[in-house]
XYZ file of C-alpha atoms in Angstrom:
681
model
C 152.356 89.031 66.739
C 149.888 89.882 63.430
C 152.958 91.303 61.572
C 155.201 88.226 61.909
C 155.080 84.803 60.302
C 155.134 81.525 62.566
C 156.875 78.357 62.032
C 160.099 76.669 62.112
C 163.241 78.637 61.272
C 166.295 77.049 59.246
C 167.780 79.535 57.164
C 168.678 83.450 57.173
C 169.209 85.629 54.458
C 170.779 88.828 55.260
C 170.323 91.858 53.243
C 173.385 93.473 53.633
C 176.667 93.488 53.219
C 180.399 93.759 54.692
C 180.506 93.127 58.601
C 177.313 93.431 59.532
C 176.376 90.344 56.919
C 179.509 88.452 58.237
C 178.145 89.328 61.639
C 174.691 87.651 61.581
C 176.436 84.637 59.694
C 178.666 84.127 62.794
C 175.518 83.852 65.308
C 173.683 81.772 62.905
C 176.374 79.068 62.027
C 176.732 78.813 65.811
C 173.041 78.279 66.196
C 172.929 75.701 63.139
C 170.806 78.138 60.696
C 171.828 77.987 57.177
C 173.123 81.167 55.945
C 172.187 83.403 52.598
C 174.048 86.501 51.486
C 173.124 89.119 48.640
C 176.122 90.450 46.745
C 176.489 93.480 44.275
C 179.342 93.242 41.390
C 181.484 95.721 43.376
C 181.024 92.813 46.180
C 181.497 89.595 44.303
C 184.894 88.422 45.714
C 183.922 90.291 49.079
C 184.299 88.407 52.669
C 180.436 88.299 53.075
C 179.675 86.750 49.794
C 182.352 83.577 50.419
C 181.764 82.271 53.914
C 177.541 82.396 52.986
C 176.288 78.738 52.381
C 174.592 80.567 49.330
C 174.972 83.890 47.651
C 172.664 85.674 45.186
C 173.775 88.442 42.942
C 172.209 91.769 42.633
C 173.298 93.212 39.446
C 175.112 96.569 39.746
C 177.385 98.495 41.665
C 175.351 101.580 43.477
C 173.576 100.954 46.255
C 169.820 102.055 44.581
C 170.349 99.407 41.908
C 171.365 96.668 44.536
C 171.286 96.835 48.308
C 168.365 99.153 48.423
C 166.499 96.950 46.197
C 163.752 95.218 48.289
C 161.669 93.376 45.675
C 165.323 91.840 44.262
C 166.123 90.858 47.582
C 162.812 89.433 48.650
C 163.046 86.947 45.431
C 166.636 85.833 46.093
C 165.732 85.209 49.729
C 162.640 82.669 48.309
C 165.011 81.987 45.176
C 167.574 80.330 47.545
C 165.023 78.832 50.064
C 165.650 81.207 52.337
C 162.776 81.454 55.643
C 163.518 84.460 57.245
C 165.388 87.832 56.700
C 167.708 89.643 58.448
C 168.135 93.660 57.563
C 171.556 94.295 59.533
C 171.718 98.102 59.644
C 171.394 101.205 56.685
C 170.372 100.381 53.745
C 166.519 99.079 53.942
C 166.810 97.667 57.715
C 164.249 100.624 58.837
C 161.836 100.977 55.798
C 158.449 99.313 56.959
C 157.535 98.664 53.012
C 160.629 96.356 53.013
C 159.662 94.488 56.210
C 156.049 94.341 55.524
C 157.509 92.915 51.684
C 158.994 89.880 53.388
C 156.188 89.069 56.223
C 153.728 89.077 52.704
C 155.947 86.780 51.069
C 155.893 84.680 54.016
C 159.167 85.121 55.642
C 160.079 85.716 58.729
C 161.659 89.179 59.342
C 164.017 89.780 61.910
C 163.197 92.927 63.088
C 160.423 94.766 64.934
C 156.830 95.205 63.551
C 156.490 97.104 60.449
C 154.393 98.886 62.172
C 157.224 100.134 65.050
C 159.199 101.160 61.945
C 156.699 103.260 60.827
C 156.054 104.897 63.902
C 160.130 105.479 64.087
C 160.835 106.280 60.387
C 159.960 109.731 60.431
C 161.695 111.790 63.325
C 159.661 114.404 63.416
C 156.676 112.217 63.870
C 158.469 110.299 66.474
C 159.561 112.995 68.431
C 155.697 114.110 68.906
C 154.475 110.332 70.006
C 157.383 110.864 72.418
C 156.724 114.079 74.305
C 152.921 112.771 74.100
C 154.028 109.454 76.052
C 156.118 111.929 78.519
C 159.634 111.333 77.221
C 161.900 114.757 77.286
C 162.473 116.008 73.573
C 164.026 118.882 71.984
C 161.865 121.535 70.084
C 161.545 120.800 66.773
C 161.937 123.887 63.972
C 161.189 124.735 60.773
C 163.539 126.640 58.273
C 161.013 129.537 58.673
C 160.693 129.224 62.618
C 164.242 129.426 63.021
C 165.558 133.160 64.835
C 168.876 134.375 65.932
C 167.860 133.603 69.435
C 167.725 129.651 68.529
C 170.846 129.519 66.674
C 173.187 127.747 67.034
C 170.641 125.071 65.283
C 171.188 121.414 63.955
C 169.529 120.425 60.697
C 168.320 116.845 60.557
C 167.277 114.408 57.863
C 163.914 113.283 59.049
C 164.199 109.273 57.435
C 167.850 108.322 58.272
C 171.160 109.027 59.909
C 175.006 107.994 60.560
C 175.635 111.667 59.674
C 174.351 111.891 56.554
C 171.750 114.989 56.151
C 173.268 117.067 58.874
C 174.494 120.424 58.909
C 175.176 123.074 61.791
C 174.219 126.087 61.279
C 175.260 128.826 63.508
C 173.996 131.975 61.128
C 171.009 132.945 59.647
C 172.569 133.573 56.272
C 174.023 129.738 56.242
C 170.867 128.581 56.825
C 169.176 128.222 53.276
C 172.648 126.796 51.617
C 173.059 124.681 54.175
C 169.438 123.172 54.404
C 169.489 122.871 50.468
C 172.829 120.518 51.014
C 171.019 118.634 53.770
C 168.213 118.168 51.477
C 170.378 116.722 48.725
C 172.244 114.790 50.727
C 169.327 112.748 52.387
C 167.342 112.554 49.163
C 170.212 110.692 47.828
C 171.123 108.304 51.110
C 167.499 107.740 51.909
C 165.120 108.684 49.274
C 163.639 111.300 51.094
C 164.922 114.865 51.369
C 162.850 115.915 54.426
C 164.976 117.656 56.994
C 164.038 119.957 60.036
C 165.868 121.944 62.966
C 166.277 121.004 66.351
C 168.344 123.079 68.868
C 172.298 122.356 68.751
C 173.387 121.353 71.929
C 177.657 122.094 71.611
C 178.949 119.784 74.700
C 176.119 117.159 75.354
C 176.825 113.563 75.515
C 175.153 110.747 73.445
C 173.945 108.084 75.518
C 171.771 105.436 73.995
C 169.717 102.673 75.924
C 169.790 98.895 74.508
C 166.576 97.577 74.185
C 165.204 94.095 74.007
C 161.080 93.368 73.623
C 159.642 90.024 73.390
C 156.018 89.572 72.071
C 154.671 88.801 75.259
C 155.033 92.166 76.757
C 158.346 91.870 78.350
C 160.732 94.809 77.790
C 164.660 94.809 78.680
C 166.688 97.850 78.909
C 170.411 95.751 78.483
C 172.741 98.425 79.101
C 173.703 101.895 78.137
C 176.360 103.096 75.703
C 178.144 106.082 75.399
C 178.481 107.225 71.457
C 179.715 111.123 72.176
C 183.274 111.321 70.044
C 182.088 111.639 66.587
C 182.591 113.034 63.288
C 180.504 114.736 61.448
C 177.775 113.149 63.661
C 178.481 110.031 63.214
C 180.242 107.789 65.858
C 183.780 107.214 66.051
C 184.440 105.768 69.595
C 181.745 104.038 71.633
C 182.105 102.311 75.422
C 179.711 100.592 77.714
C 178.728 101.000 80.200
C 178.912 104.709 80.184
C 181.870 106.743 82.078
C 179.531 109.830 82.655
C 176.278 107.682 83.683
C 178.679 105.522 86.036
C 179.207 108.944 87.999
C 175.326 109.824 87.953
C 173.679 106.044 88.828
C 170.528 107.985 89.385
C 170.317 109.013 85.452
C 170.559 105.444 84.838
C 167.371 104.364 86.067
C 165.385 107.233 84.337
C 167.156 107.039 80.639
C 165.945 102.817 81.233
C 162.705 103.782 82.367
C 162.556 106.267 78.941
C 163.559 104.066 76.958
C 161.326 101.479 78.056
C 158.149 103.921 77.751
C 159.310 104.414 74.285
C 159.146 100.950 73.169
C 156.071 100.193 75.177
C 154.228 102.904 73.222
C 154.816 101.608 69.776
C 154.214 98.285 70.222
C 157.938 97.330 69.773
C 159.126 93.468 69.704
C 162.712 92.717 69.342
C 166.719 94.552 69.209
C 166.443 98.191 69.149
C 168.124 101.256 70.350
C 166.319 104.758 72.093
C 168.858 107.666 71.474
C 169.198 110.590 74.341
C 171.066 113.731 74.575
C 172.626 114.298 77.799
C 173.039 117.939 79.323
C 176.340 118.389 81.346
C 173.476 119.235 84.348
C 172.089 115.703 83.689
C 168.653 116.327 82.008
C 168.213 114.605 78.791
C 166.218 114.478 75.579
C 164.875 112.009 72.764
C 167.077 111.944 70.252
C 165.601 108.798 68.047
C 164.916 105.329 68.282
C 167.014 102.804 65.891
C 164.815 99.794 65.013
C 167.669 97.318 64.110
C 170.912 96.231 65.533
C 173.318 99.108 66.301
C 176.961 99.203 64.570
C 178.503 99.580 67.986
C 176.243 96.549 69.819
C 179.347 94.472 70.654
C 180.201 96.532 73.847
C 176.948 95.934 75.102
C 177.273 92.209 74.131
C 180.944 92.062 75.759
C 179.523 93.543 79.224
C 176.322 91.610 79.239
C 177.224 88.502 78.113
C 174.344 88.604 75.539
C 174.386 87.852 71.707
C 171.952 90.464 70.653
C 171.731 88.224 67.221
C 170.855 85.198 68.528
C 167.957 87.233 70.891
C 166.668 88.794 67.657
C 166.224 84.790 66.008
C 164.565 83.440 69.408
C 162.173 86.443 69.769
C 161.210 86.187 66.350
C 160.563 82.570 67.114
C 158.452 83.221 69.584
C 160.367 83.017 72.923
C 159.750 84.963 75.633
C 162.514 86.675 77.534
C 162.880 85.721 81.520
C 160.900 87.762 83.516
C 163.146 87.077 86.512
C 166.627 85.445 86.949
C 167.681 82.222 88.610
C 167.442 83.914 92.023
C 164.046 85.733 91.976
C 165.664 89.207 90.848
C 164.508 91.358 87.478
C 165.696 89.437 84.406
C 166.981 91.926 82.997
C 171.201 91.361 82.506
C 174.093 93.861 84.499
C 176.985 94.501 83.124
C 180.338 93.610 84.076
C 183.504 95.016 83.348
C 183.811 97.803 80.386
C 184.335 97.788 76.065
C 185.371 100.491 73.836
C 185.086 100.058 70.331
C 186.021 102.282 67.861
C 184.967 102.177 64.100
C 188.303 101.753 61.722
C 187.120 104.094 58.914
C 189.103 104.692 55.021
C 189.113 108.110 55.562
C 191.579 111.037 56.260
C 190.758 113.179 59.318
C 193.391 115.447 58.671
C 191.726 116.230 55.333
C 188.592 117.453 56.849
C 187.663 113.494 56.911
C 188.026 112.806 53.277
C 186.961 109.113 52.210
C 189.940 106.951 50.701
C 189.757 104.383 48.368
C 191.659 101.098 46.910
C 192.893 97.846 47.379
C 193.687 96.952 50.988
C 197.104 95.048 50.361
C 197.524 93.830 53.923
C 195.097 94.212 56.987
C 196.110 92.779 60.264
C 195.284 93.276 63.739
C 197.466 91.930 66.762
C 196.587 90.486 69.854
C 192.690 89.290 68.408
C 190.986 86.477 70.423
C 187.788 86.325 68.963
C 185.885 87.638 66.249
C 182.249 88.361 65.790
C 181.842 86.355 69.738
C 181.680 86.438 73.001
C 184.359 84.322 74.138
C 182.960 82.772 77.434
C 184.413 82.471 81.026
C 187.087 85.244 80.456
C 188.043 87.237 83.328
C 191.608 88.836 81.581
C 191.182 91.536 78.978
C 190.352 90.265 75.237
C 190.025 91.983 71.779
C 187.460 91.506 69.355
C 187.431 92.003 65.920
C 184.201 92.693 63.399
C 185.354 93.334 59.948
C 184.045 93.476 56.385
C 187.627 93.070 54.619
C 190.606 91.363 54.739
C 194.004 91.528 53.354
C 193.578 91.986 49.182
C 189.929 93.922 49.697
C 189.117 96.305 47.521
C 187.738 99.346 49.018
C 185.421 100.765 46.939
C 183.495 104.570 46.270
C 179.668 103.212 46.836
C 179.415 102.211 50.175
C 180.590 103.320 53.752
C 184.136 103.640 54.382
C 184.250 101.464 57.516
C 186.895 98.680 57.218
C 186.539 97.239 60.944
C 184.848 97.350 64.605
C 187.793 96.491 66.993
C 186.690 96.173 70.651
C 188.280 95.575 73.793
C 186.831 94.501 77.550
C 188.796 94.491 80.528
C 187.562 94.772 84.194
C 188.673 98.022 84.353
C 187.783 100.892 81.595
C 191.457 102.057 81.203
C 192.686 98.436 80.756
C 190.155 98.324 78.273
C 191.379 101.875 76.420
C 195.235 100.876 76.940
C 194.753 97.739 74.992
C 193.016 98.468 72.383
C 195.260 101.725 71.875
C 198.367 99.110 71.635
C 196.176 96.786 69.042
C 195.729 99.906 66.700
C 199.585 101.347 66.766
C 200.659 97.909 65.830
C 197.870 97.035 63.333
C 199.326 96.504 59.866
C 197.040 98.089 57.247
C 198.360 99.056 53.969
C 197.090 100.259 50.926
C 194.384 103.046 52.135
C 194.851 105.976 54.365
C 192.972 105.209 57.850
C 191.825 106.912 61.028
C 193.914 104.597 62.888
C 196.279 107.051 64.253
C 193.347 109.490 65.345
C 191.696 107.090 66.860
C 194.976 105.863 69.117
C 195.579 109.596 70.204
C 192.027 109.603 71.369
C 192.042 106.324 73.284
C 195.368 107.571 74.900
C 194.364 111.010 75.356
C 193.883 112.354 79.096
C 190.409 113.757 78.905
C 189.356 110.286 77.528
C 191.030 108.656 80.111
C 189.117 110.504 82.760
C 185.837 110.025 80.731
C 185.604 113.800 80.179
C 184.099 113.172 76.563
C 181.316 114.791 74.881
C 180.049 115.653 71.485
C 182.406 118.900 71.067
C 185.522 116.593 71.743
C 187.037 116.903 68.344
C 186.608 120.630 68.433
C 187.909 121.086 72.491
C 190.926 119.140 71.972
C 191.890 120.061 68.617
C 191.259 117.870 65.669
C 194.825 119.035 64.029
C 196.605 117.303 67.233
C 194.133 114.336 67.466
C 195.098 113.031 63.713
C 198.297 114.102 64.274
C 200.728 111.024 62.785
C 202.080 108.742 65.755
C 205.235 108.657 63.768
C 207.487 111.441 64.785
C 209.790 113.686 62.289
C 212.625 111.423 63.517
C 210.405 108.274 63.234
C 209.884 109.799 59.535
C 213.047 109.747 58.849
C 214.833 106.549 60.264
C 212.055 104.467 58.135
C 212.774 106.331 55.283
C 215.993 104.708 55.790
C 214.494 101.419 56.271
C 212.236 101.536 53.357
C 214.800 102.991 51.135
C 217.277 99.599 52.063
C 213.827 97.218 51.465
C 214.113 98.437 47.914
C 217.347 97.620 46.966
C 217.092 94.626 48.618
C 214.407 93.790 46.438
C 216.129 95.083 43.535
C 219.092 92.910 43.968
C 216.988 89.860 44.868
C 215.959 90.636 41.464
C 219.320 90.834 39.678
C 220.343 88.114 37.303
C 224.153 89.311 38.394
C 225.723 89.394 41.553
C 222.526 89.153 43.348
C 224.067 89.051 46.541
C 225.729 91.662 47.076
C 224.158 94.755 48.635
C 222.834 97.111 46.356
C 225.588 100.306 45.813
C 228.316 97.786 46.900
C 231.742 99.093 46.378
C 235.169 97.337 46.943
C 236.462 100.529 46.697
C 234.986 104.188 47.800
C 232.477 105.553 44.940
C 229.436 107.449 44.937
C 226.365 107.292 47.146
C 222.932 105.621 45.904
C 220.507 107.862 45.785
C 216.479 107.191 46.765
C 213.780 109.605 47.263
C 210.597 109.266 49.307
C 207.861 111.274 50.543
C 205.301 111.411 53.322
C 202.330 114.066 53.192
C 204.717 117.325 52.642
C 207.773 115.858 53.904
C 210.600 114.812 51.718
C 213.446 112.292 52.589
C 216.369 111.876 50.228
C 218.008 108.990 51.499
C 222.059 108.645 50.369
C 223.669 105.517 51.113
C 226.422 103.168 50.098
C 227.657 99.844 51.558
C 231.866 98.999 51.669
C 234.197 96.989 53.941
C 232.708 98.261 56.691
C 228.971 98.326 56.030
C 226.432 100.931 55.840
C 227.447 104.491 55.155
C 224.473 107.024 54.806
C 224.702 110.313 54.767
C 223.088 111.818 58.087
C 222.458 108.507 60.133
C 225.495 108.428 62.021
C 225.345 105.356 64.929
C 223.065 103.274 62.567
C 224.249 100.276 61.651
C 222.556 97.334 59.610
C 221.766 93.988 61.080
C 219.941 92.791 58.269
C 217.975 94.127 55.347
C 215.514 91.560 53.029
C 212.860 93.257 50.867
C 210.212 92.346 53.898
C 212.003 93.287 56.847
C 214.894 95.544 58.088
C 216.427 95.362 61.139
C 218.911 98.442 61.987
C 221.151 99.377 64.979
C 220.671 102.836 66.039
C 222.781 103.603 68.637
C 223.175 100.431 70.517
C 219.410 99.876 70.159
C 217.794 97.246 67.628
C 214.908 98.090 65.790
C 212.823 96.024 63.652
C 210.993 97.543 60.618
C 208.727 95.077 58.686
C 208.133 96.060 55.017
C 205.043 96.501 52.596
C 205.977 97.578 49.034
C 202.927 97.981 47.052
C 203.769 99.771 43.475
C 204.798 103.389 44.236
C 204.412 103.069 48.006
C 206.499 101.616 50.486
C 204.741 100.864 53.795
C 207.251 100.868 56.901
C 205.920 99.567 60.119
C 207.709 99.451 63.529
C 207.013 100.010 67.443
C 207.878 103.427 66.354
C 204.614 103.769 64.197
C 203.489 103.148 60.822
C 204.693 105.226 57.850
C 203.391 104.829 54.215
C 206.010 106.428 51.695
C 205.362 107.355 47.848
C 208.676 106.535 46.087
C 209.490 109.192 44.049
C 210.654 107.930 40.468
C 214.218 108.592 39.280
C 212.628 109.731 35.535
C 209.477 111.790 35.608
C 206.686 110.968 33.036
C 205.734 113.963 31.249
C 202.061 112.475 30.838
C 201.888 112.994 34.637
C 201.842 116.398 34.779
C 198.687 118.611 35.039
C 198.118 122.537 34.274
C 198.892 124.929 36.993
C 195.866 125.349 39.211
C 194.089 122.195 38.292
C 191.875 120.998 40.966
C 192.001 116.977 41.253
C 189.365 114.810 42.247
C 190.649 114.087 45.994
C 188.408 110.455 46.148
C 186.651 108.509 43.143
C 183.137 109.605 42.833
C 180.477 111.127 41.123
C 179.868 115.042 39.989
C 176.560 115.681 41.811
C 176.231 119.743 41.818
C 178.399 122.535 39.529
C 178.768 125.465 41.484
C 177.682 129.036 39.877
C 180.523 129.576 37.850
C 181.453 129.041 34.471
C 184.350 128.821 32.322
C 185.812 132.187 32.006
C 184.035 133.260 35.065
C 186.186 135.121 37.897
C 185.927 132.961 41.195
C 187.031 133.851 44.774
C 189.795 131.946 47.378
C 186.422 129.098 48.678
C 184.103 129.768 46.155
C 182.593 126.172 45.533
C 183.138 125.049 42.198
C 181.052 121.649 41.870
C 180.202 118.884 44.623
C 181.354 115.351 44.317
C 179.139 112.430 45.808
C 181.527 109.198 47.546
C 180.520 106.620 49.922
C 177.255 108.562 50.552
C 178.433 111.618 51.503
C 178.391 115.094 49.286
C 182.244 116.876 49.239
C 182.535 120.418 48.149
C 185.286 121.210 45.859
C 186.219 124.999 46.139
C 188.603 127.526 44.248
C 191.738 127.485 46.144
C 192.569 131.312 45.030
C 191.309 133.820 43.651
C 190.943 134.012 39.600
C 189.857 132.646 36.583
C 187.674 129.600 35.907
C 189.500 128.488 32.923
C 188.362 125.020 32.417
C 185.619 122.885 33.715
C 185.689 119.642 31.576
C 183.471 117.276 34.077
C 179.432 117.838 34.605
C 176.741 116.668 36.424
C 176.855 112.541 36.578
C 180.654 112.430 35.629
C 182.104 109.887 37.438
C 186.167 110.630 38.242
C 188.775 108.530 39.846
C 191.533 110.126 42.449
C 193.511 112.498 40.387
C 190.976 113.577 37.691
C 191.035 117.233 36.506
C 187.822 118.773 37.501
C 188.516 122.164 37.224
C 191.396 124.713 36.128
C 191.704 127.921 38.355
C 193.968 130.543 36.983
C 195.439 132.704 39.763
C 194.907 136.456 38.811
C 198.269 137.951 38.687
C 198.533 141.643 39.896
C 200.637 144.192 37.797
C 201.775 147.058 39.000
C 201.144 150.389 36.753
C 204.325 151.994 35.545
C 205.213 154.563 38.135
C 203.189 153.035 40.776
C 204.210 151.652 44.411
C 204.251 147.935 44.728
């Protein structure tokens, strides 16, 4: 093992942040290793920073000046007395130069040899190597090679994944623009703008094989995972085992054999994943090999009983994988039960997956039985939470918007899906928009429960329907009443005179109290008053108040008693109940004129940085849908377009401008059609 340093291992630095840093720390603590964190200025108060035995600051906030600085991370490991570095995933985890720098510094690298990372670092070169080894691959195309007959094609970044630098091309006319956009995004995310094309299979399944390989020549295929439900080519729901492979057991051994061959041909050592695209007829092709731990590794851990991080540590220390079990059978682990993982993101699926940022005021998932671990001897369904955040965490704009992974295990797949959906529906998540409702809708969808999943799941079943709120309009309406009563209770609790009386209480009939709350495009005007006979609320016949405090409202609704838990944060009120969670904005009684903006203003939908401007300048005519500029936030580019045809009358930003939510980016004055005198309208 020329690429590895040998010797005792006592302390591990994780060259990463958030959930994966906490995950690695958890295993290190169980095995008695010391832990070292690195943190950017944006992560100074993050949970992973506080949990480590020692933490080292990386000055700055952007990835390029912190978590992507290999020199700073190696220096941090040496300064903190760490003798090993775990890369996590993302950032520098698949950079052979970083791995080599760690080894050259006399530190243990808890990943594959730098030579193996280099072999798989370019998807273009990796596909050629796999083809030579007899592993099926898709044909690679350059921009100049694509013809009408090849469409649709997928542009991919050669140096990275996670959906960045990827674009689907359906017409030759859109190829140049999407090629340029993919190059820009790949360069920003990975420092390498190399992209290529391959055939795009609309309804394939994304199936991957977990491998473990030691330095003594043993390679395990430790089960497969299905990760077909994706948004922007980034996984959202993952499970093990794959329901498709379960129905085609002969496919499993073919995938396992191809994965073992892929690992063997590059001399792989450690944990890794070989990803395949499987067509409906069962044929498959190599996509890529991830030379690191995968985000979705918990589903494999829960179905095989393997702690994959522990095995990374053991393999790096020179330990061999068992060649056979106690009874003489193959040492490869079998699988037990079913595990499903969802990635909880701070994003709005209904708004083109727009990422969100802000303070996560409240974060809690009911029924969680463990965090970052494998409970031993469990036969009953359970939940695992792997999270990088907690109540009070700030979700910034510099990093991926994933908040947590919630994983359910059960003896049967349908039980795992039901448990996971119920836990997510009951979660209290206040402060940022999330994809929670979409995840619940997916887990409860008949097609998912039947195992009928592929990479076109959202297109097939309609993103609008899948992203619909769990709370119905009637739930919103009754939640608005609960929210208004909680706000009133909070106001009375702070009153210096007669604070014990309900808000709006009158001994004789008087006018109604009024509170306006909005959610999305809906506005609810709640008009109520309290009298001798209790609550009187317009439009809420049959509703009685059992109790109302600033944090909880109990209503009797036509004989059915329901509890609403309330979270109040600045101008928002979050109402959680078994009927669904609703986040309202409280409309102030008087509007501040300073909050007004010019008609036609395009406001920043998220914090970010302006990375490109469109072709139009101030005074130019623009068409509806014409790109005005591009924002970069959370490692992705987001196009801001003219909402209507008109004239670009203002463009107060330039390339490099940092903006907050609601910043005016541009103003488009709509074209007003006039009718000549005597003409027809």
